[in-house]
Short mmCIF file of C-alpha atoms and ligand atoms in Angstrom, two decimals:
data_model
loop_
_atom_site.label_atom_id
_atom_site.label_comp_id
_atom_site.label_asym_id
_atom_site.label_seq_id
_atom_site.Cartn_x
_atom_site.Cartn_y
_atom_site.Cartn_z
CA MET G 1 0.00 0.00 0.00
CA ASN G 2 1.26 3.39 -0.91
CA THR G 3 1.69 5.37 2.28
CA GLU G 4 3.37 8.31 0.68
CA TYR G 5 1.60 11.61 0.61
CA ARG G 6 -0.12 12.56 -2.62
CA TYR G 7 0.51 16.30 -2.13
CA ILE G 8 4.10 17.24 -1.46
CA PHE G 9 6.36 20.27 -1.60
CA GLU G 10 7.94 20.76 -4.95
CA LYS G 11 11.35 19.17 -5.05
CA GLY G 12 14.47 21.11 -5.95
CA SER G 13 15.32 24.69 -5.23
CA LYS G 14 12.71 26.45 -7.33
CA LYS G 15 11.10 29.34 -5.45
CA HIS G 16 7.96 31.31 -6.23
CA LEU G 17 6.59 34.64 -5.12
CA CYS G 18 5.18 34.38 -1.63
CA PRO G 19 1.50 35.41 -1.52
CA ASN G 20 2.13 37.07 1.81
CA CYS G 21 5.45 38.89 1.62
CA ASP G 22 5.85 38.95 -2.16
CA LYS G 23 9.44 37.72 -1.92
CA LYS G 24 10.63 34.92 -4.17
CA ARG G 25 10.99 32.48 -1.28
CA PHE G 26 7.86 30.38 -1.61
CA VAL G 27 7.75 26.61 -2.09
CA ARG G 28 4.58 25.32 -3.69
CA TYR G 29 2.74 22.02 -3.39
CA ILE G 30 2.64 19.47 -6.17
CA ASP G 31 -0.06 16.88 -6.79
CA THR G 32 2.04 13.79 -7.37
CA GLN G 33 -0.79 12.06 -9.25
CA THR G 34 -1.07 14.72 -11.88
CA GLY G 35 2.34 16.34 -11.59
CA GLU G 36 0.66 19.71 -11.40
CA TYR G 37 0.88 22.54 -8.93
CA LEU G 38 -1.85 23.07 -6.39
CA PRO G 39 -3.45 26.51 -6.48
CA GLU G 40 -0.87 29.20 -5.84
CA GLN G 41 -1.89 29.87 -2.25
CA TYR G 42 -0.76 26.42 -1.07
CA GLY G 43 2.82 26.26 0.09
CA ARG G 44 5.31 27.61 2.60
CA CYS G 45 7.45 30.70 2.70
CA ASP G 46 11.00 29.92 3.75
CA ARG G 47 11.43 33.29 5.48
CA GLU G 48 10.26 31.59 8.64
CA SER G 49 10.87 34.37 11.11
CA LYS G 50 10.12 37.37 8.89
CA CYS G 51 7.05 36.01 7.09
CA GLY G 52 6.14 32.47 8.09
CA TYR G 53 3.31 32.05 5.62
CA PHE G 54 2.22 28.41 5.38
CA LEU G 55 -0.98 27.05 3.92
CA ASN G 56 -1.29 23.28 4.18
CA PRO G 57 -3.81 21.61 1.83
CA TYR G 58 -4.37 18.80 4.32
CA LYS G 59 -5.50 21.25 6.94
CA ASP G 60 -7.91 23.57 5.21
CA GLY G 61 -10.13 20.95 3.57
CA TYR G 62 -8.58 21.07 0.12
CA THR G 63 -7.42 17.46 -0.08
CA LYS G 64 -10.68 16.20 1.36
CA ALA G 65 -12.69 18.17 -1.19
CA ILE G 66 -10.61 16.79 -4.04
CA TRP G 67 -11.11 13.29 -2.74
CA GLU G 68 -14.88 13.78 -2.46
CA ARG G 69 -15.04 15.09 -5.98
CA GLU G 70 -13.07 12.13 -7.28
CA GLN G 71 -15.57 9.82 -5.62
CA GLY G 72 -18.29 11.57 -7.54
CA ASN G 73 -19.66 13.29 -4.42
CA LYS G 74 -20.79 16.85 -4.47
CA THR G 75 -19.05 19.35 -2.26
CA ASP G 76 -19.41 23.12 -2.10
CA TRP G 77 -16.10 23.61 -0.39
CA LYS G 78 -14.07 26.33 -2.05
CA PRO G 79 -10.41 27.15 -1.51
CA GLN G 80 -9.54 30.51 0.04
CA GLN G 81 -8.70 33.12 -2.52
CA PRO G 82 -5.00 33.87 -2.78
CA LYS G 83 -4.12 37.18 -1.22
CA ARG G 84 -1.37 39.35 -2.59
CA LYS G 85 -0.45 41.84 0.02
CA LYS G 86 1.32 44.36 -2.15
CA LYS G 87 -1.01 44.46 -5.12
CA PRO G 88 -2.85 47.77 -5.23
CA VAL G 89 -6.23 46.09 -4.87
CA ASN G 90 -7.85 48.87 -2.92
CA LYS G 91 -7.44 51.85 -5.16
CA PRO G 92 -8.53 54.95 -3.30
CA LYS G 93 -12.23 55.48 -3.88
CA ARG G 94 -13.12 58.35 -6.14
CA THR G 95 -15.14 61.14 -4.60
CA PHE G 96 -17.79 62.86 -6.67
CA ILE G 97 -19.26 66.32 -6.42
CA PRO G 98 -22.44 66.23 -4.31
CA VAL G 99 -25.69 66.69 -6.18
CA GLU G 100 -26.65 69.54 -3.81
CA VAL G 101 -23.63 71.54 -4.92
CA PHE G 102 -24.38 70.83 -8.57
CA ASN G 103 -28.05 71.76 -8.11
CA ARG G 104 -27.08 75.25 -7.01
CA THR G 105 -25.73 75.88 -10.51
CA ARG G 106 -28.96 74.98 -12.23
CA ALA G 107 -30.58 78.39 -12.40
CA GLY G 108 -29.73 82.02 -13.05
CA TYR G 109 -29.69 81.59 -16.82
CA GLU G 110 -30.86 85.16 -17.27
CA GLN G 111 -27.43 86.26 -16.04
CA ASN G 112 -25.52 83.49 -17.82
CA THR G 113 -23.50 85.24 -20.54
CA PHE G 114 -22.97 82.09 -22.58
CA ILE G 115 -26.68 81.27 -22.70
CA GLN G 116 -27.78 84.86 -23.26
CA ASN G 117 -25.30 85.18 -26.12
CA LEU G 118 -26.87 82.17 -27.79
CA LEU G 119 -30.34 83.64 -27.36
CA THR G 120 -29.64 87.19 -28.43
CA ARG G 121 -26.09 88.15 -29.37
CA VAL G 122 -24.92 85.59 -31.90
CA ALA G 123 -25.45 86.31 -35.60
CA PHE G 124 -28.21 83.72 -35.80
CA PRO G 125 -29.88 83.49 -32.40
CA PHE G 126 -31.33 80.14 -31.38
CA GLU G 127 -34.91 79.33 -30.45
CA VAL G 128 -35.62 79.36 -26.73
CA GLN G 129 -36.83 75.74 -26.86
CA ASP G 130 -33.54 74.57 -28.35
CA ILE G 131 -31.55 76.36 -25.69
CA GLU G 132 -33.73 74.88 -22.95
CA LYS G 133 -33.20 71.48 -24.44
CA VAL G 134 -29.45 71.77 -24.67
CA ILE G 135 -29.30 73.06 -21.06
CA SER G 136 -31.31 70.05 -19.89
CA LEU G 137 -29.35 67.55 -21.92
CA TYR G 138 -25.93 68.65 -20.79
CA HIS G 139 -26.96 70.02 -17.36
CA LEU G 140 -25.51 73.45 -18.10
CA GLY G 141 -25.63 75.91 -15.24
CA THR G 142 -24.62 79.31 -13.94
CA VAL G 143 -22.33 80.68 -11.28
CA GLN G 144 -24.97 82.89 -9.74
CA ASN G 145 -22.98 84.98 -7.33
CA GLY G 146 -19.61 85.74 -5.89
CA TYR G 147 -16.43 85.06 -7.80
CA ARG G 148 -17.02 84.49 -11.55
CA THR G 149 -20.70 85.45 -11.44
CA GLY G 150 -22.44 84.92 -14.77
CA SER G 151 -20.03 82.20 -15.89
CA ASN G 152 -21.40 79.06 -17.46
CA THR G 153 -20.86 75.70 -15.79
CA PHE G 154 -20.14 72.55 -17.80
CA PRO G 155 -20.51 69.50 -15.55
CA PHE G 156 -18.64 66.31 -16.45
CA VAL G 157 -21.20 63.65 -15.54
CA ASP G 158 -20.18 60.05 -16.08
CA ILE G 159 -22.20 57.23 -17.59
CA ASN G 160 -23.52 56.30 -14.12
CA GLY G 161 -24.69 59.82 -13.38
CA ASN G 162 -21.84 60.76 -11.03
CA ILE G 163 -20.62 64.34 -11.19
CA ARG G 164 -16.87 64.12 -11.64
CA ALA G 165 -16.02 67.77 -12.23
CA ILE G 166 -17.74 71.08 -12.93
CA GLN G 167 -15.85 73.32 -15.28
CA VAL G 168 -16.54 77.03 -14.98
CA LYS G 169 -16.13 79.13 -18.12
CA HIS G 170 -16.31 82.87 -18.20
CA PHE G 171 -17.23 84.08 -21.69
CA ASP G 172 -17.27 87.48 -23.32
CA GLU G 173 -20.17 88.67 -25.45
CA GLN G 174 -18.76 86.82 -28.47
CA ASN G 175 -18.67 83.61 -26.44
CA ARG G 176 -14.91 83.64 -26.45
CA THR G 177 -13.34 82.25 -23.30
CA LYS G 178 -12.13 84.91 -20.90
CA ALA G 179 -11.29 82.61 -18.03
CA THR G 180 -11.49 78.96 -17.10
CA ASP G 181 -11.92 77.59 -13.62
CA PHE G 182 -13.46 74.72 -11.69
CA LEU G 183 -16.32 74.97 -9.24
CA HIS G 184 -14.45 72.97 -6.61
CA SER G 185 -11.52 75.42 -6.82
CA ILE G 186 -13.84 78.39 -6.46
CA ILE G 187 -15.47 76.84 -3.42
CA GLU G 188 -12.07 76.02 -1.96
CA LYS G 189 -10.82 79.58 -2.49
CA TYR G 190 -13.89 80.94 -0.79
CA HIS G 191 -13.33 78.80 2.28
CA THR G 192 -9.62 79.49 2.50
CA ARG G 193 -10.10 83.22 2.13
CA ASN G 194 -12.66 83.23 4.90
CA ASN G 195 -10.65 80.96 7.18
CA LYS G 196 -13.36 78.33 7.09
CA PRO G 197 -12.66 74.60 7.08
CA LEU G 198 -13.28 72.89 3.75
CA PRO G 199 -16.49 70.85 3.44
CA GLU G 200 -15.88 67.18 4.05
CA TRP G 201 -16.67 66.19 0.48
CA LEU G 202 -14.13 68.70 -0.86
CA GLU G 203 -11.36 67.39 1.37
CA ALA G 204 -12.03 63.95 -0.07
CA TYR G 205 -12.53 65.23 -3.61
CA ASN G 206 -9.12 66.92 -3.60
CA LYS G 207 -7.54 63.52 -3.08
CA ASN G 208 -8.82 62.30 -6.46
CA GLU G 209 -5.89 61.74 -8.76
CA THR G 210 -7.62 63.28 -11.75
CA LYS G 211 -10.52 65.67 -11.59
CA VAL G 212 -11.78 65.56 -15.18
CA SER G 213 -11.92 61.79 -15.45
CA CYS G 214 -14.82 61.29 -17.84
CA LEU G 215 -16.10 62.78 -21.07
CA PHE G 216 -18.35 65.81 -21.11
CA GLY G 217 -21.79 64.45 -22.05
CA GLU G 218 -20.84 60.89 -21.13
CA HIS G 219 -24.10 60.49 -19.16
CA LEU G 220 -25.98 60.71 -22.47
CA LEU G 221 -24.38 57.51 -23.78
CA SER G 222 -26.68 55.28 -21.77
CA LYS G 223 -29.74 57.18 -22.96
CA TYR G 224 -28.83 57.43 -26.62
CA THR G 225 -27.39 54.03 -27.29
CA TYR G 226 -27.30 53.99 -31.07
CA ASN G 227 -26.20 57.45 -32.15
CA PRO G 228 -22.83 57.88 -33.79
CA ILE G 229 -20.57 59.95 -31.52
CA ALA G 230 -18.87 63.23 -32.36
CA LEU G 231 -15.89 63.84 -30.10
CA VAL G 232 -14.44 67.35 -29.79
CA GLU G 233 -12.00 69.04 -27.43
CA ALA G 234 -14.10 71.65 -25.62
CA PRO G 235 -17.58 71.35 -24.07
CA LYS G 236 -18.62 74.58 -25.80
CA THR G 237 -17.96 72.93 -29.15
CA ALA G 238 -20.12 69.96 -28.20
CA ILE G 239 -22.95 72.36 -27.35
CA TYR G 240 -22.57 74.18 -30.67
CA GLY G 241 -22.41 70.87 -32.53
CA THR G 242 -25.70 69.80 -30.98
CA LEU G 243 -27.38 73.12 -31.74
CA TYR G 244 -26.18 73.11 -35.33
CA PHE G 245 -26.51 69.48 -36.33
CA GLY G 246 -29.57 68.57 -34.28
CA PHE G 247 -30.46 66.71 -31.11
CA PRO G 248 -29.68 63.07 -30.36
CA GLU G 249 -33.26 61.86 -29.99
CA GLN G 250 -32.98 61.25 -33.71
CA PRO G 251 -30.80 58.11 -33.64
CA THR G 252 -29.00 58.98 -36.84
CA ASN G 253 -27.92 62.34 -35.41
CA LEU G 254 -24.49 62.70 -33.88
CA LEU G 255 -24.26 62.68 -30.10
CA TRP G 256 -21.70 65.36 -29.24
CA LEU G 257 -19.21 64.74 -26.45
CA ALA G 258 -16.05 66.56 -25.39
CA VAL G 259 -12.79 65.31 -23.88
CA TYR G 260 -11.89 68.58 -22.07
CA ASN G 261 -8.67 69.38 -23.92
CA LEU G 262 -6.30 68.20 -26.61
CA SER G 263 -3.94 66.26 -24.38
CA SER G 264 -6.50 64.47 -22.25
CA LEU G 265 -7.78 62.05 -24.88
CA ASN G 266 -6.93 58.66 -23.43
CA LEU G 267 -8.09 55.07 -23.14
CA ASN G 268 -9.63 55.46 -19.70
CA LYS G 269 -11.86 58.29 -20.81
CA CYS G 270 -12.85 56.45 -23.96
CA LYS G 271 -13.92 53.24 -22.23
CA ALA G 272 -17.50 54.49 -22.09
CA LEU G 273 -17.44 54.65 -25.91
CA LYS G 274 -16.93 50.91 -26.29
CA GLY G 275 -18.83 49.53 -29.23
CA ARG G 276 -19.66 52.92 -30.73
CA ASN G 277 -18.84 54.69 -33.94
CA VAL G 278 -16.83 57.75 -33.03
CA TYR G 279 -15.97 60.74 -35.20
CA LEU G 280 -13.24 62.94 -33.82
CA PHE G 281 -12.99 66.61 -34.62
CA PRO G 282 -9.66 67.90 -33.33
CA ASP G 283 -9.12 71.65 -33.23
CA LEU G 284 -6.93 73.28 -35.83
CA SER G 285 -3.29 73.67 -34.99
CA LYS G 286 -0.03 74.75 -36.51
CA ASP G 287 1.23 72.07 -38.93
CA GLY G 288 -1.78 69.89 -38.11
CA LYS G 289 -0.22 68.79 -34.81
CA ALA G 290 -3.58 68.35 -33.07
CA PHE G 291 -4.92 66.31 -35.95
CA GLU G 292 -1.86 64.09 -35.90
CA LEU G 293 -1.92 63.64 -32.14
CA TRP G 294 -5.56 62.59 -32.11
CA SER G 295 -5.13 60.33 -35.13
CA ASN G 296 -2.36 58.44 -33.39
CA LYS G 297 -4.18 58.21 -30.11
CA ALA G 298 -7.38 57.09 -31.84
CA THR G 299 -5.56 54.25 -33.56
CA GLU G 300 -4.06 53.16 -30.28
CA ILE G 301 -7.33 53.33 -28.37
CA GLN G 302 -9.31 51.57 -31.08
CA LYS G 303 -7.00 48.58 -30.86
CA ARG G 304 -7.79 48.20 -27.19
CA LEU G 305 -11.55 48.81 -27.30
CA GLN G 306 -13.09 45.96 -29.19
CA GLY G 307 -15.93 46.88 -31.49
CA THR G 308 -15.22 50.61 -31.35
CA TYR G 309 -14.45 52.54 -34.49
CA PHE G 310 -12.68 55.88 -34.52
CA HIS G 311 -12.63 58.14 -37.53
CA VAL G 312 -10.71 61.37 -37.39
CA SER G 313 -12.31 64.14 -39.40
CA ASP G 314 -9.99 66.40 -41.30
CA LEU G 315 -12.84 68.72 -42.23
CA LEU G 316 -11.19 71.74 -40.70
CA GLU G 317 -7.73 70.81 -41.89
CA GLN G 318 -9.03 70.82 -45.41
CA LEU G 319 -11.03 74.01 -45.24
CA ALA G 320 -9.11 76.33 -43.02
CA PRO G 321 -6.63 78.94 -44.15
CA GLN G 322 -3.16 78.85 -42.58
CA GLN G 323 -3.89 81.82 -40.34
CA ASP G 324 -6.76 80.01 -38.65
CA LYS G 325 -4.60 76.99 -38.07
CA GLU G 326 -2.10 79.08 -36.21
CA GLN G 327 -4.86 80.48 -34.05
CA GLY G 328 -6.01 76.94 -33.20
CA LYS G 329 -9.57 77.59 -34.28
CA ASP G 330 -12.13 74.88 -33.88
CA ILE G 331 -15.36 73.82 -35.51
CA ALA G 332 -17.31 76.09 -33.13
CA ASP G 333 -15.60 79.18 -34.53
CA TYR G 334 -16.82 78.28 -38.01
CA LEU G 335 -20.30 77.23 -37.07
CA ILE G 336 -21.27 80.21 -34.98
CA LYS G 337 -20.92 82.63 -37.89
CA GLN G 338 -23.45 80.71 -39.91
CA ASP G 339 -27.15 80.03 -39.85
CA TRP G 340 -27.85 76.85 -37.91
CA ARG G 341 -31.00 76.24 -39.96
CA LEU G 342 -28.83 75.39 -42.94
CA TYR G 343 -27.01 72.71 -40.97
CA ARG G 344 -29.74 70.73 -39.33
CA LYS G 345 -30.32 68.53 -42.38
CA LYS G 346 -26.93 68.19 -43.87
CA GLN G 347 -24.72 66.78 -41.16
CA GLU G 348 -24.39 63.45 -42.88
CA ARG G 349 -23.07 65.06 -45.97
CA ILE G 350 -20.54 67.12 -44.09
CA VAL G 351 -19.30 64.52 -41.70
CA PHE G 352 -19.27 61.48 -43.88
CA ARG G 353 -18.04 63.13 -46.99
CA THR G 354 -15.05 64.42 -45.14
CA LEU G 355 -14.34 61.20 -43.45
CA LYS G 356 -14.14 59.42 -46.73
CA LYS G 357 -11.46 61.99 -47.48
CA GLU G 358 -12.89 62.95 -50.77
CA THR G 359 -10.86 65.84 -51.95
CA SER G 360 -13.49 67.28 -54.22
CA GLN G 361 -15.19 70.64 -53.74
CA PRO G 362 -15.07 71.99 -50.25
CA GLU G 363 -18.46 72.49 -48.63
CA PRO G 364 -19.82 75.78 -49.93
CA GLU G 365 -20.12 78.44 -47.25
CA PRO G 366 -23.77 78.65 -46.32
CA VAL G 367 -25.26 81.86 -47.58
CA GLU G 368 -26.14 84.40 -44.97
CA THR G 369 -29.88 84.78 -45.09
CA SER G 370 -32.12 87.32 -43.49
CA THR G 371 -33.40 84.88 -40.94
CA ARG G 372 -32.30 86.81 -37.91
CA GLU G 373 -34.82 87.01 -35.17
CA ASN G 374 -36.47 90.35 -35.06
CA SER G 375 -35.09 92.49 -32.33
CA GLU G 376 -38.35 92.65 -30.43
CA LYS G 377 -38.46 88.92 -30.00
CA ARG G 378 -34.86 88.85 -28.96
CA GLU G 379 -35.46 91.53 -26.41
CA ARG G 380 -38.23 89.36 -24.96
CA GLN G 381 -36.03 86.31 -24.86
CA LYS G 382 -33.37 88.26 -23.08
CA LYS G 383 -35.68 88.87 -20.17
CA THR G 384 -36.46 85.28 -19.39
CA PHE G 385 -36.37 84.19 -15.81
CA PHE G 386 -37.13 80.96 -14.20
CA SER G 387 -37.46 79.65 -10.74
CA GLN G 388 -34.58 77.95 -9.06
CA PRO G 389 -35.15 74.31 -8.16
CA GLU G 390 -34.77 73.76 -4.44
CA PRO G 391 -31.67 71.68 -3.76
CA LYS G 392 -32.88 68.33 -2.52
CA LEU G 393 -30.69 67.14 0.27
CA ASN G 394 -29.89 63.52 0.98
CA GLU G 395 -30.63 62.34 -2.49
CA PRO G 396 -28.27 59.82 -4.02
CA ASN G 397 -25.04 61.30 -5.24
CA TYR G 398 -25.79 60.93 -8.91
CA ILE G 399 -28.21 62.37 -11.38
CA LYS G 400 -30.96 60.00 -12.32
CA GLU G 401 -32.86 61.65 -15.09
CA THR G 402 -32.38 64.58 -17.30
CA GLU G 403 -34.54 67.25 -15.75
CA ARG G 404 -36.36 69.48 -18.11
CA ILE G 405 -35.24 73.06 -17.71
CA GLU G 406 -37.79 75.57 -18.88
CA LEU G 407 -37.19 79.18 -19.71
CA PRO G 408 -40.67 80.65 -19.14
CA LYS G 409 -42.07 82.44 -22.09
CA LYS G 410 -43.33 85.23 -19.83
CA GLU G 411 -43.56 88.61 -21.53
CA GLN G 412 -41.53 91.45 -20.10
CA PRO G 413 -43.93 93.34 -17.82
CA GLU G 414 -44.92 96.77 -19.04
CA ASN G 415 -43.90 98.49 -15.86
CA TRP G 416 -41.41 97.90 -13.08
CA GLY G 417 -43.86 98.33 -10.20
CA ASN G 418 -43.24 94.95 -8.62
CA ASP G 419 -39.51 95.19 -9.08
CA ILE G 420 -39.36 98.63 -7.54
CA ALA G 421 -41.48 97.63 -4.56
CA GLU G 422 -39.39 94.56 -3.97
CA LEU G 423 -36.16 96.52 -4.16
CA GLU G 424 -37.44 99.25 -1.87
CA ASN G 425 -38.45 96.65 0.68
CA TYR G 426 -35.08 95.05 0.46
CA PHE G 427 -33.03 98.20 0.91
CA ALA G 428 -35.29 99.30 3.76
CA SER G 429 -34.75 96.00 5.51
CA ILE G 430 -30.97 96.10 5.64
CA GLU G 431 -28.37 98.31 7.17
CA LEU G 432 -26.70 100.16 4.32
CA PRO G 433 -22.92 100.04 4.23
CA THR G 434 -21.20 103.35 4.90
CA GLN G 435 -17.94 102.55 3.11
CA PRO G 436 -17.57 102.80 -0.71
CA ILE G 437 -18.64 99.73 -2.68
CA LYS G 438 -17.02 98.43 -5.82
CA LEU G 439 -20.04 97.31 -7.83
CA ASN G 440 -18.11 96.05 -10.83
CA LYS G 441 -14.95 96.81 -12.75
CA GLY G 442 -16.34 100.10 -14.02
CA SER G 443 -18.19 101.60 -11.11
CA THR G 444 -17.68 102.30 -7.46
CA ILE G 445 -20.46 103.60 -5.28
CA LYS G 446 -19.18 106.23 -2.87
CA ASN G 447 -22.37 106.93 -1.01
CA CYS G 448 -24.74 104.04 -0.96
CA SER G 449 -27.87 105.75 0.30
CA LEU G 450 -27.52 108.67 -2.13
CA PHE G 451 -27.00 106.21 -4.97
CA ILE G 452 -30.13 104.30 -4.05
CA GLU G 453 -32.22 107.41 -3.58
CA SER G 454 -31.31 108.96 -6.95
CA HIS G 455 -31.82 105.66 -8.74
CA PHE G 456 -35.29 105.18 -7.31
CA ILE G 457 -36.26 108.69 -8.40
CA ASN G 458 -35.19 107.87 -11.93
CA VAL G 459 -36.87 104.49 -12.24
CA LYS G 460 -40.12 105.73 -10.75
CA LYS G 461 -40.27 108.73 -13.04
CA ASN G 462 -39.43 106.64 -16.12
CA ASP G 463 -41.22 103.42 -15.23
CA GLY G 464 -41.01 100.87 -18.06
CA LYS G 465 -38.85 102.96 -20.41
CA THR G 466 -36.12 100.78 -21.85
CA ARG G 467 -33.66 103.67 -21.88
CA PHE G 468 -33.82 103.82 -18.08
CA LEU G 469 -33.52 100.09 -17.56
CA PRO G 470 -29.84 100.43 -16.56
CA TYR G 471 -30.94 102.31 -13.42
CA LEU G 472 -33.14 99.40 -12.42
CA SER G 473 -30.40 96.92 -13.31
CA ARG G 474 -27.87 98.75 -11.16
CA LEU G 475 -30.22 98.56 -8.18
CA HIS G 476 -30.54 94.82 -8.77
CA GLU G 477 -26.81 94.58 -9.09
CA LEU G 478 -26.26 96.36 -5.81
CA LYS G 479 -28.79 94.11 -4.12
CA ASN G 480 -27.02 91.03 -5.45
CA HIS G 481 -23.69 92.45 -4.40
CA LEU G 482 -24.87 93.04 -0.86
CA ASN G 483 -26.46 89.60 -0.75
CA ASN G 484 -23.22 88.05 -1.82
CA GLN G 485 -21.67 88.78 1.50
CA ASP G 486 -22.90 85.25 2.17
CA PHE G 487 -21.86 83.63 -1.04
CA SER G 488 -24.81 81.33 -1.45
CA ILE G 489 -23.18 78.81 -3.74
CA ILE G 490 -21.35 77.57 -0.67
CA PRO G 491 -23.09 75.05 1.57
ZN1 ZN I 501 6.65 35.07 2.63
#
């Protein structure tokens, strides 16, 4: 009778990595019947005093379970999983921006320069409904007070609805970027300046390795599962693309997403695009560097994302004069000068023709037509207000559904009676500051009560006259300024 053990230590001097100390001092077990190793957790580390790891298959039920199985008996015994101490199994958990903080951005569109430009100042203003729709789709918002008031917010919401970053963009009246920031940085600055401790979530958020770790518009991928994807650098371009080429509820329309900037196109960010058809529109650059960079990256990423197809559009490269290339213009700069109505139907032609790299006629410049909104209508659109949704506390930290944002179609009231009464009540209810106040870059108020008094005289005498609207606006501005002493974007 064979009394020798079936499972023995491997003979010879071969050593393996120890599952406990990760040193190459581990002797594994062999099944002498099959000549094969036992699972890698069985064996003994020969660093007896420093490590001492030893897992014996006769002691933890392994040999018995094998025997049972060989007898044809069922057993639900399972070996312990091998543990590797040093492997970075527990990556630090990513912290997201709380929904309450995000919700505070979702109003104030009447003072949002980016949005108001699209409604009134661009060459071909957009319909209110389209702007509402694009705000809802991409969760655009406003910095409503304090530092960077009137800036637009572009939240980066991932495919699971988590808010990974909120970019803050300050635009001029041509929608050119004047400054770029992040909401978390603004909130941090506010706290530091006022010697307040950072909110708990922000402490944790700052430990995230990367802040912009998903695509802008990524949350739309799970809702629009069939659309081809257009990928651009900047969120603003994705918004323009949507407004010009049409909304994604039409499954043949492009779904516009943005990576954040030229250099941040990478595999991790593109994982959410798996299985999709993706058209990339890099910005222009000197010597086509941006185009080249994205082409190379796209090839690399495509290889590692099965079933995903990247096509890099050289539309701009083909059409743009050298000067524009040096200025790094993008598709948004071209689009915004033209009438969006001409584009809604022809995206297929533009995108696909270019991608096939046909070098025939360039797309003719759309003819400027007299389709501008009349100024009256624009004036009305400019005065749209809507109520701020109450931040709901304790809701899960992700956005479930696209909420419909509505810009009310309320007409501008004929007179300012309500406004004036409200402002008078406000100024009567507070203690007016005695020191000079810097209202904005251009104006400083030396004597607050005189300023208020003279302004009220003017607005009351000229109630409803557009020419005197600036007086009313300045009173509002002062009220906002005084209110901002408690920066309400901060929890
Ligand atoms: Zn060891």
